[in-house]
GROMACS .gro file of C-alpha atoms in nm:
model
  267
    1MET     CA    1  11.728   9.653  10.887
    2THR     CA    2  11.634   9.447  10.583
    3GLN     CA    3  11.647   9.071  10.629
    4SER     CA    4  11.793   8.878  10.336
    5PHE     CA    5  11.731   8.533  10.198
    6ALA     CA    6  11.914   8.386   9.899
    7GLY     CA    7  11.590   8.274   9.737
    8PRO     CA    8  11.298   8.035   9.769
    9PRO     CA    9  11.386   7.725   9.974
   10TYR     CA   10  11.277   7.491   9.698
   11GLY     CA   11  11.589   7.477   9.479
   12LEU     CA   12  11.410   7.605   9.168
   13ASP     CA   13  11.738   7.720   9.014
   14ASP     CA   14  11.864   7.362   9.033
   15LEU     CA   15  11.540   7.201   8.921
   16ILE     CA   16  11.474   7.451   8.641
   17PRO     CA   17  11.803   7.626   8.547
   18GLU     CA   18  11.631   7.832   8.276
   19LEU     CA   19  11.453   8.026   8.551
   20ALA     CA   20  11.777   8.145   8.708
   21VAL     CA   21  11.835   8.424   8.455
   22LEU     CA   22  11.479   8.549   8.512
   23GLY     CA   23  11.512   8.577   8.890
   24ARG     CA   24  11.476   8.926   9.035
   25ARG     CA   25  11.545   9.064   9.379
   26THR     CA   26  11.237   9.198   9.554
   27THR     CA   27  11.181   9.330   9.904
   28LEU     CA   28  10.874   9.185  10.073
   29LEU     CA   29  10.714   9.433  10.314
   30LEU     CA   30  10.528   9.174  10.526
   31PRO     CA   31  10.280   9.417  10.690
   32LYS     CA   32  10.151   9.354  11.042
   33SER     CA   33   9.871   9.551  11.204
   34GLY     CA   34  10.023   9.795  11.451
   35SER     CA   35  10.101  10.155  11.542
   36PRO     CA   36  10.393  10.268  11.326
   37GLU     CA   37  10.570  10.592  11.414
   38VAL     CA   38  10.596  10.886  11.178
   39ARG     CA   39  10.970  10.821  11.120
   40GLU     CA   40  10.920  10.452  11.047
   41SER     CA   41  10.851  10.270  10.723
   42SER     CA   42  10.488  10.162  10.715
   43LEU     CA   43  10.178  10.079  10.517
   44GLY     CA   44   9.878  10.296  10.600
   45GLY     CA   45  10.069  10.468  10.880
   46PRO     CA   46  10.150  10.832  10.964
   47MET     CA   47  10.375  11.020  10.723
   48LEU     CA   48  10.668  11.253  10.766
   49TRP     CA   49  10.507  11.539  10.573
   50PRO     CA   50  10.646  11.894  10.551
   51ALA     CA   51  10.447  12.149  10.753
   52ASP     CA   52  10.475  12.404  10.471
   53GLU     CA   53  10.331  12.167  10.209
   54PRO     CA   54   9.951  12.122  10.202
   55TRP     CA   55   9.830  11.766  10.245
   56PRO     CA   56   9.721  11.642   9.900
   57SER     CA   57   9.356  11.622   9.807
   58CYS     CA   58   9.160  11.504   9.504
   59GLY     CA   59   8.889  11.695   9.325
   60GLN     CA   60   8.853  11.479   9.016
   61SER     CA   61   8.510  11.509   8.862
   62GLY     CA   62   8.290  11.203   8.899
   63HIS     CA   63   8.486  11.007   9.160
   64TRP     CA   64   8.256  10.814   9.390
   65ALA     CA   65   8.219  10.543   9.654
   66TRP     CA   66   7.992  10.238   9.634
   67PRO     CA   67   7.692  10.214   9.676
   68ASN     CA   68   7.602  10.583   9.646
   69GLU     CA   69   7.787  10.663   9.324
   70LYS     CA   70   7.764  11.030   9.420
   71THR     CA   71   8.056  11.267   9.383
   72PRO     CA   72   8.144  11.424   9.721
   73ALA     CA   73   8.120  11.801   9.738
   74GLY     CA   74   8.460  11.969   9.725
   75THR     CA   75   8.796  11.799   9.739
   76VAL     CA   76   8.869  11.477   9.929
   77PRO     CA   77   9.184  11.430  10.142
   78MET     CA   78   9.410  11.156  10.017
   79VAL     CA   79   9.514  10.877  10.255
   80PRO     CA   80   9.862  10.748  10.349
   81VAL     CA   81   9.942  10.417  10.181
   82VAL     CA   82  10.318  10.354  10.176
   83GLN     CA   83  10.612  10.525  10.347
   84LEU     CA   84  10.959  10.379  10.299
   85PHE     CA   85  11.291  10.506  10.429
   86ALA     CA   86  11.604  10.425  10.230
   87ARG     CA   87  11.764  10.269  10.538
   88ASP     CA   88  11.493   9.999  10.538
   89VAL     CA   89  11.500   9.915  10.166
   90PRO     CA   90  11.868   9.939  10.063
   91GLU     CA   91  11.807   9.756   9.735
   92LEU     CA   92  11.573  10.034   9.616
   93PRO     CA   93  11.768  10.311   9.434
   94PHE     CA   94  11.654  10.653   9.558
   95PRO     CA   95  11.703  10.975   9.361
   96GLU     CA   96  12.023  11.156   9.461
   97GLY     CA   97  11.985  11.342   9.790
   98LEU     CA   98  11.650  11.185   9.877
   99ASP     CA   99  11.579  10.906  10.122
  100VAL     CA  100  11.202  10.885  10.175
  101LEU     CA  101  10.942  10.740   9.937
  102GLN     CA  102  10.575  10.820  10.003
  103LEU     CA  103  10.264  10.695   9.827
  104VAL     CA  104   9.919  10.841   9.894
  105TRP     CA  105   9.596  10.793   9.705
  106CYS     CA  106   9.241  10.918   9.680
  107PRO     CA  107   9.033  10.630   9.822
  108LEU     CA  108   8.745  10.671   9.579
  109ILE     CA  109   8.660  10.501   9.249
  110HIS     CA  110   8.773  10.714   8.954
  111PRO     CA  111   8.573  10.618   8.642
  112HIS     CA  112   8.768  10.858   8.417
  113ASP     CA  113   9.100  10.693   8.505
  114ARG     CA  114   9.192  10.379   8.308
  115ALA     CA  115   9.229  10.187   8.635
  116CYS     CA  116   8.882  10.286   8.761
  117ALA     CA  117   9.010  10.257   9.118
  118ALA     CA  118   9.199  10.461   9.377
  119LEU     CA  119   9.411  10.742   9.229
  120PRO     CA  120   9.771  10.744   9.362
  121ARG     CA  121  10.041  11.009   9.390
  122LEU     CA  122  10.408  10.946   9.453
  123TYR     CA  123  10.655  11.166   9.644
  124TRP     CA  124  11.030  11.152   9.711
  125ARG     CA  125  11.173  11.345  10.007
  126ASN     CA  126  11.476  11.413  10.223
  127GLU     CA  127  11.412  11.318  10.585
  128ALA     CA  128  11.652  11.574  10.732
  129ASP     CA  129  11.494  11.859  10.533
  130VAL     CA  130  11.148  11.779  10.669
  131LEU     CA  131  11.278  11.757  11.026
  132THR     CA  132  11.456  12.091  10.984
  133THR     CA  133  11.158  12.282  10.848
  134GLY     CA  134  10.902  12.102  11.064
  135ARG     CA  135  10.646  11.833  10.990
  136LEU     CA  136  10.271  11.848  10.948
  137GLN     CA  137  10.117  11.752  11.282
  138GLU     CA  138   9.759  11.682  11.174
  139ILE     CA  139   9.680  11.487  10.859
  140PRO     CA  140   9.319  11.534  10.743
  141ALA     CA  141   9.113  11.221  10.684
  142PRO     CA  142   8.823  11.163  10.443
  143GLN     CA  143   8.479  11.161  10.598
  144GLU     CA  144   8.187  10.921  10.552
  145GLY     CA  145   8.098  10.901  10.184
  146GLU     CA  146   8.443  11.024  10.081
  147TYR     CA  147   8.614  10.686  10.062
  148GLU     CA  148   8.576  10.333   9.933
  149GLU     CA  149   8.641  10.081  10.211
  150GLU     CA  150   8.859   9.858   9.992
  151PHE     CA  151   9.109  10.142   9.944
  152MET     CA  152   9.151  10.235  10.314
  153PRO     CA  153   9.459  10.051  10.446
  154ASN     CA  154   9.478   9.961  10.813
  155PRO     CA  155   9.799  10.102  10.971
  156CYS     CA  156  10.072   9.838  10.960
  157THR     CA  157  10.435   9.806  11.052
  158VAL     CA  158  10.660   9.640  10.796
  159SER     CA  159  10.945   9.388  10.809
  160PRO     CA  160  11.138   9.437  10.482
  161THR     CA  161  11.274   9.103  10.365
  162SER     CA  162  11.485   9.054  10.054
  163VAL     CA  163  11.412   8.749   9.838
  164VAL     CA  164  11.452   8.630   9.480
  165GLU     CA  165  11.135   8.573   9.281
  166TYR     CA  166  11.053   8.450   8.932
  167PRO     CA  167  10.794   8.567   8.679
  168ASN     CA  168  10.433   8.456   8.680
  169TRP     CA  169  10.236   8.626   8.402
  170ASP     CA  170  10.563   8.775   8.275
  171LEU     CA  171  10.708   8.430   8.201
  172PRO     CA  172  10.719   8.410   7.818
  173ARG     CA  173  10.445   8.181   7.689
  174LYS     CA  174  10.671   7.961   7.476
  175LEU     CA  175  10.915   7.918   7.762
  176ARG     CA  176  10.632   7.833   8.000
  177GLN     CA  177  10.509   7.565   7.761
  178THR     CA  178  10.860   7.423   7.733
  179LEU     CA  179  10.915   7.424   8.108
  180GLN     CA  180  10.569   7.308   8.211
  181PRO     CA  181  10.662   6.939   8.262
  182ARG     CA  182  10.949   7.040   8.490
  183ILE     CA  183  10.737   7.300   8.668
  184GLU     CA  184  10.490   7.026   8.754
  185GLU     CA  185  10.763   6.825   8.928
  186PRO     CA  186  10.823   7.071   9.218
  187GLU     CA  187  10.450   7.148   9.229
  188GLU     CA  188  10.380   6.782   9.300
  189ARG     CA  189  10.678   6.738   9.531
  190PHE     CA  190  10.586   7.031   9.757
  191ASP     CA  191  10.208   7.021   9.694
  192MET     CA  192  10.218   7.387   9.597
  193GLU     CA  193  10.142   7.576   9.278
  194TYR     CA  194  10.418   7.746   9.081
  195THR     CA  195  10.300   8.089   9.196
  196GLN     CA  196  10.342   7.981   9.559
  197LEU     CA  197  10.685   7.835   9.493
  198ALA     CA  198  10.833   8.106   9.275
  199CYS     CA  199  10.633   8.430   9.285
  200ALA     CA  200  10.584   8.703   9.545
  201LEU     CA  201  10.222   8.803   9.491
  202GLN     CA  202  10.211   9.047   9.781
  203ASN     CA  203  10.316   9.391   9.907
  204LYS     CA  204  10.671   9.442   9.785
  205VAL     CA  205  10.929   9.671   9.632
  206GLY     CA  206  11.091   9.584   9.300
  207GLY     CA  207  11.076   9.243   9.139
  208TYR     CA  208  10.782   9.159   8.916
  209PRO     CA  209  10.437   9.315   8.950
  210ALA     CA  210  10.199   9.094   9.149
  211TRP     CA  211   9.975   9.065   8.844
  212ASN     CA  212   9.636   8.903   8.893
  213GLN     CA  213   9.565   8.944   8.521
  214PRO     CA  214   9.784   8.942   8.207
  215PRO     CA  215  10.065   9.203   8.218
  216ASP     CA  216   9.997   9.564   8.123
  217TRP     CA  217  10.335   9.736   8.148
  218PRO     CA  218  10.316  10.116   8.104
  219THR     CA  219  10.550  10.328   7.896
  220CYS     CA  220  10.644  10.690   7.963
  221ASP     CA  221  10.575  10.975   7.719
  222SER     CA  222  10.921  10.920   7.570
  223GLY     CA  223  10.838  10.559   7.488
  224HIS     CA  224  11.046  10.390   7.758
  225ARG     CA  225  10.899  10.087   7.927
  226MET     CA  226  10.872  10.171   8.294
  227GLU     CA  227  11.011   9.950   8.570
  228HIS     CA  228  10.806   9.806   8.853
  229LEU     CA  229  10.852  10.016   9.166
  230LEU     CA  230  10.613   9.858   9.416
  231SER     CA  231  10.296   9.653   9.453
  232VAL     CA  232  10.020   9.723   9.707
  233THR     CA  233   9.803   9.416   9.761
  234PRO     CA  234   9.525   9.332  10.010
  235GLU     CA  235   9.714   9.120  10.260
  236GLU     CA  236   9.502   9.033  10.563
  237ASP     CA  237   9.641   9.286  10.811
  238LEU     CA  238   9.580   9.575  10.571
  239ASP     CA  239   9.205   9.498  10.583
  240MET     CA  240   9.147   9.577  10.214
  241THR     CA  241   8.986   9.365   9.943
  242MET     CA  242   9.067   9.558   9.624
  243GLY     CA  243   8.823   9.376   9.400
  244ASP     CA  244   8.895   9.004   9.381
  245LEU     CA  245   9.219   9.036   9.579
  246GLY     CA  246   9.406   9.218   9.307
  247GLY     CA  247   9.639   9.511   9.363
  248ILE     CA  248   9.766   9.853   9.262
  249TYR     CA  249  10.110   9.851   9.101
  250MET     CA  250  10.335  10.156   9.074
  251PHE     CA  251  10.584  10.198   8.790
  252LEU     CA  252  10.870  10.443   8.740
  253CYS     CA  253  11.082  10.556   8.446
  254ARG     CA  254  11.442  10.610   8.558
  255GLN     CA  255  11.553  10.696   8.204
  256CYS     CA  256  11.373  11.030   8.228
  257PRO     CA  257  11.523  11.288   8.469
  258GLU     CA  258  11.183  11.391   8.608
  259LEU     CA  259  11.113  11.027   8.710
  260PRO     CA  260  10.759  11.002   8.570
  261TYR     CA  261  10.542  10.733   8.724
  262ALA     CA  262  10.227  10.544   8.636
  263HIS     CA  263  10.000  10.290   8.800
  264ARG     CA  264   9.796   9.987   8.708
  265TYR     CA  265   9.512   9.812   8.890
  266ASP     CA  266   9.387   9.460   8.835
  267CYS     CA  267   9.141   9.252   9.032
   0.00000   0.00000   0.00000
């Protein structure tokens, strides 16, 4: 069950009315180290994977883990990162007939990818179909030398919580300059920076990307700007660093029937 809050408890809409139209609903995942079950939403936990579908692996040439910078022989099993059931994130639109979102990635550095980081894959499923056909009982794990520590999430339960957030890097520059004097007022009143007052720079679904650097929104092959699907960031319980506490952000194009996706990494 998703908890819901109307918005930040700081009255930003009243203090800075121009921000109100820029507010977006986002679902914070709030991961906590634990032992999630296979039919539960989780970060880094077990996945409801079909028994008749091979677990994904990565054989990209040149991927490596620090400090060896050697490409492992053969393919490397990907690792579970995010599993979300529609019942836990009702504000996330799922494709018709599907109710499970799964994100896995290869936990190596990929120098030929523009992100030069972990390489993700996204899957949409129907829970009942997997339960009917049977689920994969054993998920292979990468061995020593086949993973980068900063891309290996610790299994965590999640507590989906709906909030309203406002843009950080995506706040138009001219508007930011205009609003800066009024932004400073709540910063001083609550002794918190704007990003702490207004932005959700953490693991979440929807809303704005948790950019650590200037925005780099992807477009699909048809030229549509993709929408932010989810952010994976190194909150403490996940036991990841991801560079200088950056994140991997997943994007989706809902204007294209095949739902193409892309990712960005900043640190």
